[in-house]
């Protein structure tokens, strides 16, 4: 069975797929678009945080913003402040309801519940086979499907477990990285992330960078133990939970002939940080602009320089996990804050990059750079 050919097929209606569809849905003359995703319900399954270095259309959905962020290590604590780029938090349910409503209201955009199981990608178009056996032919495609693969050195998994907590004695300041929980660096680089967004509510997240991946359930137990100690036995209540496993690694696929790739596994996620939401928004602007002009879609663009720097940084972390807390503290303390934020967000100027590099300890970085330059080394 084959349905009428759309101009565009989007594989995956998650953050990237719906971000693109939302922009198209704001135009009456949007290309005829089909979104393919097996999900039957969209729940509040994740919280997106990051810095809005570039504008995005979901400002009204931002739940909270913080100008000050603190980092703790065993040796010291340091706080950065940015008036220009407050750290922001969006809850997925608001994003889903806004984007799905726009998509459903548009006459040329359709969403179907199915798995894409095969893609034939030719110069003149794409043919997608669905798990129902149906095929969809479209002039162009955008593939946002997750595509996990085993990671090799120096890349690491980022595993995390988060709990939205209600309690009376919550911290009042946002803590971006608290490495004081990092008791076994050889098992993984652990830190805690705390975002108080109401007087009696905060998101706590236990995060680990490591390889092989850790079952996030293990981290959830550690987080619960931590909350019992920090807030007091039985003195807190879990309002919501989330877990995730993200590859801190280069994309696992590349653009094809008529199908481009994007999303967390397609080059939109910064390998050294795991941040993807704001990069996806920048990509969606660019891709929608191209499509609305009648041009082919564009894939995520990780850039040329940053992937090399990420490899060197990840290689340094993998070789010196015990020094990770002080690497990050050095960055917080010595890099100009707005430069650091633009760098972490994937949109640094040359000057930003140089000032961030300058804030890192040179000796281990040079070691990693040399190893990276030599064939067969990581
Ligand atoms: C719990 C959690 C918290 C996160 N927090 C942050 C954060 O704070 N800041 C940040 O920048 N990033 C964060 N991320 C990382 C990243 O922003 C998200 O993973 C984001 O959702 C990535 O968007 P995506 O479209 O690539 O993937 P998704 O949003 O996961 O969408 C992929 C879609 O593909 C669909 N799909 C799967 N298989 C198929 C198939 N065969 N055919 C068709 N569709 C298919 C899935 O159902 C899904 O809807 C977080 C991730 C998680 C999991």
XYZ file of C-alpha atoms and ligand atoms in Angstrom:
431
model
C 0.000 0.000 0.000
C 1.344 3.461 -0.839
C -0.073 6.856 0.230
C -0.127 10.103 -1.758
C 3.406 11.452 -1.987
C 4.166 14.342 0.367
C 6.892 16.869 -0.469
C 8.637 16.085 2.800
C 8.693 13.139 5.182
C 10.010 13.706 8.714
C 11.105 10.527 10.497
C 10.669 11.048 14.233
C 8.244 13.522 15.785
C 10.266 14.355 18.895
C 12.133 17.552 19.639
C 13.789 17.960 16.233
C 10.907 16.705 14.079
C 8.286 18.815 15.861
C 10.556 21.888 15.992
C 10.782 21.813 12.209
C 7.099 20.994 11.705
C 6.105 23.854 14.039
C 7.970 26.383 11.911
C 6.432 25.008 8.719
C 2.970 25.052 10.311
C 3.188 28.830 10.695
C 2.948 29.177 6.891
C -0.182 28.499 4.867
C 1.926 27.467 1.850
C 4.093 25.005 3.800
C 5.284 21.969 1.849
C 3.024 18.923 2.166
C 4.621 17.162 5.106
C 4.187 13.779 6.747
C 5.594 13.132 10.236
C 6.181 9.465 11.060
C 6.534 8.511 14.736
C 5.416 5.416 16.675
C 4.507 7.396 19.827
C 0.888 7.316 20.847
C 1.254 9.643 23.799
C 3.375 12.666 24.493
C 4.087 12.986 28.187
C 6.286 15.306 30.208
C 9.174 12.913 29.551
C 12.064 15.402 29.654
C 13.111 18.838 30.754
C 15.223 20.859 28.359
C 17.732 23.255 29.810
C 20.422 25.390 28.276
C 21.327 28.926 27.306
C 19.204 30.833 24.768
C 22.207 32.284 22.966
C 20.000 32.486 19.886
C 16.259 33.205 19.988
C 13.661 30.427 19.672
C 9.862 30.446 19.416
C 9.219 28.693 22.746
C 9.986 31.603 25.092
C 6.480 31.469 26.589
C 7.045 27.854 27.558
C 10.150 28.575 29.632
C 9.360 27.475 33.171
C 12.291 29.168 34.937
C 15.497 31.118 34.321
C 18.674 31.514 36.369
C 21.338 34.181 35.989
C 23.736 32.586 38.507
C 25.083 29.050 38.312
C 27.416 27.470 40.851
C 29.941 24.688 40.451
C 31.291 22.762 43.454
C 34.365 20.588 43.708
C 36.030 19.104 46.798
C 38.488 22.016 46.708
C 36.276 25.060 46.119
C 33.058 26.485 44.735
C 32.669 29.080 42.034
C 29.670 30.932 40.620
C 29.235 32.426 37.178
C 26.736 35.138 36.430
C 25.338 36.163 33.058
C 22.762 38.926 32.714
C 22.734 38.383 28.948
C 22.206 34.618 28.773
C 20.127 33.296 31.676
C 20.099 29.500 31.877
C 16.545 28.381 31.048
C 14.353 25.355 31.611
C 11.455 24.148 29.451
C 9.214 21.206 30.214
C 8.598 18.927 27.268
C 4.816 18.724 27.790
C 4.335 22.405 26.969
C 6.529 22.106 23.881
C 4.626 19.002 22.723
C 1.203 20.541 23.218
C 2.127 23.760 21.389
C 3.789 22.034 18.435
C 1.227 19.228 18.095
C -1.667 21.724 18.129
C -0.029 23.736 15.343
C 0.637 20.623 13.297
C -2.891 19.304 13.749
C -4.404 22.637 12.675
C -2.440 22.790 9.421
C -4.137 21.344 6.316
C -0.880 20.198 4.646
C 0.863 18.618 7.626
C -0.077 15.140 8.756
C 1.235 12.898 11.512
C 0.987 9.146 11.464
C 1.769 6.656 14.191
C 4.289 4.186 12.720
C 7.887 2.991 12.833
C 9.992 3.745 9.772
C 11.788 0.448 9.170
C 13.571 1.051 5.867
C 14.649 4.043 3.823
C 15.607 4.096 0.170
C 17.388 7.358 -0.517
C 17.829 8.355 -4.182
C 18.734 11.541 -6.053
C 15.108 11.999 -7.082
C 13.466 11.240 -3.717
C 13.067 8.935 -0.739
C 10.922 5.872 -0.182
C 10.202 4.992 3.427
C 8.801 1.623 4.413
C 6.694 1.603 7.564
C 6.206 -1.287 9.982
C 2.663 -1.662 8.645
C 4.144 -2.545 5.247
C 2.960 0.759 3.793
C 5.465 2.779 1.743
C 5.745 6.556 1.597
C 7.461 8.285 -1.315
C 8.503 11.894 -0.801
C 10.702 14.353 -2.645
C 12.801 14.979 0.497
C 13.250 13.515 3.956
C 14.538 14.599 7.358
C 15.660 11.748 9.585
C 15.693 12.483 13.331
C 15.478 8.886 14.564
C 17.782 7.900 17.432
C 20.506 5.597 16.228
C 22.532 4.317 19.174
C 25.799 2.495 18.509
C 28.444 1.192 20.898
C 30.924 3.956 21.738
C 34.669 3.658 21.443
C 37.391 5.730 23.098
C 37.452 8.659 23.766
C 33.647 9.021 23.621
C 31.517 8.583 26.716
C 27.897 7.989 27.587
C 26.031 10.583 29.578
C 23.591 8.753 31.831
C 21.327 10.612 34.187
C 18.374 10.282 36.513
C 16.327 13.287 37.535
C 13.647 13.853 40.156
C 11.456 16.936 40.517
C 11.376 17.273 44.274
C 8.980 19.036 46.602
C 10.422 19.936 50.010
C 10.604 22.818 52.474
C 14.375 23.061 52.771
C 15.541 23.228 49.160
C 18.687 25.039 48.043
C 17.914 28.514 46.731
C 20.643 28.724 44.080
C 21.108 26.728 40.888
C 24.017 24.280 40.957
C 25.148 23.320 37.454
C 27.734 20.757 38.542
C 28.377 19.508 42.068
C 31.334 17.143 41.826
C 31.434 16.516 45.569
C 29.368 13.368 44.910
C 32.061 12.022 42.565
C 33.566 9.308 44.775
C 34.967 6.872 42.157
C 36.197 8.701 39.012
C 37.389 5.434 37.437
C 33.749 4.178 37.420
C 32.556 7.421 35.826
C 32.589 11.164 36.276
C 29.598 11.849 38.516
C 28.033 15.169 39.376
C 24.792 16.514 40.685
C 22.680 19.180 39.016
C 20.148 21.191 41.041
C 17.657 23.668 39.601
C 15.274 25.229 42.143
C 12.357 26.610 40.106
C 9.874 27.386 42.896
C 10.324 28.051 46.639
C 9.402 24.433 47.410
C 10.325 22.653 44.158
C 13.584 21.780 42.426
C 14.872 19.449 39.755
C 17.745 17.289 41.038
C 19.690 15.227 38.546
C 22.472 12.693 39.097
C 24.645 12.592 35.969
C 27.487 10.265 35.004
C 29.926 10.497 32.081
C 31.324 7.017 31.498
C 31.760 4.004 29.246
C 30.090 1.483 29.153
C 26.770 3.171 29.940
C 25.366 2.884 33.469
C 21.781 1.824 33.989
C 20.068 5.117 34.901
C 18.117 3.128 37.535
C 21.379 2.790 39.462
C 21.815 6.555 39.362
C 18.218 7.046 40.463
C 18.924 5.008 43.624
C 22.032 7.073 44.302
C 19.999 10.235 43.866
C 17.329 9.010 46.275
C 20.010 8.208 48.884
C 21.507 11.633 48.334
C 18.121 13.359 48.798
C 17.537 11.446 52.022
C 20.848 12.756 53.347
C 20.621 16.309 52.027
C 16.948 17.024 52.704
C 16.339 14.607 55.563
C 14.731 11.139 55.689
C 11.147 11.359 54.427
C 11.384 15.159 54.158
C 10.953 15.264 50.391
C 8.452 14.072 47.809
C 9.070 13.056 44.179
C 6.739 14.931 41.803
C 8.130 13.570 38.556
C 11.052 11.450 37.354
C 13.121 11.315 34.177
C 16.050 9.259 32.995
C 18.249 9.426 29.934
C 21.272 8.007 28.165
C 22.932 10.250 25.598
C 26.011 9.616 23.464
C 28.747 12.229 24.000
C 30.021 11.362 20.548
C 29.939 12.436 16.902
C 26.806 11.707 14.824
C 26.185 8.096 13.883
C 24.841 8.968 10.407
C 25.507 11.476 7.668
C 23.283 13.242 5.139
C 22.222 11.187 2.141
C 21.034 12.228 -1.304
C 17.488 13.379 -0.564
C 17.394 12.538 3.170
C 19.234 14.735 5.684
C 19.944 13.764 9.273
C 19.621 15.794 12.446
C 18.602 15.462 16.091
C 20.590 14.140 19.042
C 22.086 11.298 16.977
C 22.396 13.292 13.771
C 24.865 16.025 14.658
C 22.648 18.461 16.597
C 23.988 17.453 20.005
C 27.270 18.876 21.209
C 29.483 15.844 21.904
C 31.332 17.451 24.814
C 28.198 18.588 26.659
C 25.081 16.655 25.624
C 23.213 19.927 25.045
C 20.954 19.664 22.000
C 17.733 21.638 22.473
C 18.981 25.079 21.447
C 21.103 23.685 18.603
C 18.002 21.881 17.325
C 16.148 25.216 17.361
C 18.873 26.859 15.263
C 18.835 23.952 12.823
C 15.006 24.052 12.601
C 15.093 27.771 11.685
C 17.615 27.128 8.948
C 15.907 24.026 7.588
C 12.436 25.612 7.567
C 13.797 28.705 5.766
C 15.273 26.514 3.046
C 12.088 24.458 2.624
C 9.847 27.514 2.523
C 12.002 28.905 -0.284
C 11.475 25.664 -2.225
C 15.013 24.444 -1.529
C 16.073 21.020 -0.172
C 16.189 20.575 3.621
C 19.483 21.026 5.415
C 20.917 18.685 8.045
C 22.494 19.639 11.359
C 25.845 21.372 11.009
C 28.172 20.488 13.889
C 30.842 22.839 12.408
C 34.455 22.077 11.545
C 36.461 23.174 14.543
C 34.233 22.239 17.491
C 34.129 18.480 16.734
C 37.962 18.431 16.850
C 38.027 20.363 20.115
C 35.358 18.058 21.545
C 37.461 15.033 20.651
C 40.491 16.515 22.369
C 38.446 17.479 25.434
C 36.740 14.073 25.679
C 40.071 12.353 25.237
C 41.483 14.445 28.098
C 38.500 13.566 30.299
C 38.819 9.867 29.447
C 42.530 9.862 30.344
C 42.231 11.998 33.478
C 38.755 11.423 34.930
C 40.001 12.321 38.414
C 40.914 15.790 37.148
C 37.516 16.500 35.538
C 36.176 18.568 38.458
C 39.165 20.913 38.368
C 39.029 21.188 34.543
C 35.465 22.401 34.801
C 36.218 24.682 37.745
C 39.098 26.198 35.742
C 36.669 26.935 32.937
C 34.134 28.503 35.293
C 36.750 30.585 37.058
C 38.982 31.748 34.241
C 36.959 31.884 31.009
C 34.870 35.031 30.438
C 31.340 33.874 31.302
C 29.525 34.871 28.107
C 32.342 33.422 25.988
C 32.095 30.176 27.938
C 28.325 30.072 27.465
C 28.578 30.647 23.710
C 31.289 27.983 23.550
C 29.268 25.399 25.501
C 26.220 26.249 23.383
C 28.124 25.527 20.160
C 28.183 29.079 18.742
C 31.495 30.603 19.866
C 33.413 33.297 18.024
C 37.121 32.683 17.423
C 37.868 34.937 20.377
C 35.459 32.940 22.607
C 37.166 29.697 21.623
C 40.616 31.071 22.335
C 39.619 32.422 25.736
C 38.006 29.109 26.697
C 41.062 27.134 25.550
C 43.215 29.477 27.555
C 41.254 28.649 30.717
C 42.063 24.941 30.457
C 45.258 23.334 31.761
C 47.601 23.051 28.815
C 49.680 19.971 29.666
C 46.915 17.310 29.511
C 45.308 19.013 26.513
C 48.554 19.016 24.566
C 48.992 15.319 25.394
C 45.512 14.593 24.040
C 46.079 16.799 20.972
C 49.236 14.908 20.075
C 47.546 11.566 20.582
C 44.635 12.767 18.419
C 47.053 13.861 15.665
C 48.875 10.523 15.582
C 47.193 7.819 13.472
C 45.482 5.105 15.532
C 45.645 7.109 18.774
C 42.780 8.580 20.770
C 15.428 12.937 29.853
C 16.211 13.819 28.894
C 16.579 15.100 29.289
C 17.315 15.917 28.413
N 17.667 17.165 28.837
C 18.300 17.995 27.977
C 18.600 19.327 28.368
O 18.373 19.718 29.510
N 19.173 20.158 27.463
C 19.465 19.749 26.191
O 19.945 20.557 25.393
N 19.235 18.472 25.821
C 18.668 17.591 26.669
N 18.402 16.305 26.274
C 18.965 15.850 24.990
C 18.110 16.221 23.753
O 17.787 17.590 23.730
C 16.840 15.429 23.708
O 17.154 14.059 23.668
C 15.968 15.791 22.502
O 14.698 15.242 22.714
C 16.578 15.307 21.202
O 15.687 15.528 20.161
P 15.539 14.471 18.974
O 14.448 14.948 18.099
O 16.874 14.193 18.398
O 15.117 13.118 19.693
P 13.727 12.772 20.365
O 13.121 13.983 20.951
O 14.009 11.620 21.263
O 12.823 12.336 19.135
C 13.123 11.203 18.367
C 11.788 10.623 17.915
O 12.036 9.546 17.011
C 10.992 8.622 17.204
N 11.397 7.340 16.614
C 12.177 6.363 17.145
N 12.291 5.328 16.283
C 11.559 5.668 15.176
C 11.284 5.027 13.941
N 11.806 3.816 13.642
N 10.500 5.654 13.044
C 9.994 6.891 13.310
N 10.211 7.544 14.472
C 10.997 6.937 15.373
C 10.811 8.579 18.708
O 9.531 8.063 19.062
C 10.959 10.048 19.060
O 9.716 10.714 19.135
C 17.694 15.445 27.127
C 17.341 14.145 26.770
C 16.610 13.338 27.625
C 16.266 11.931 27.183
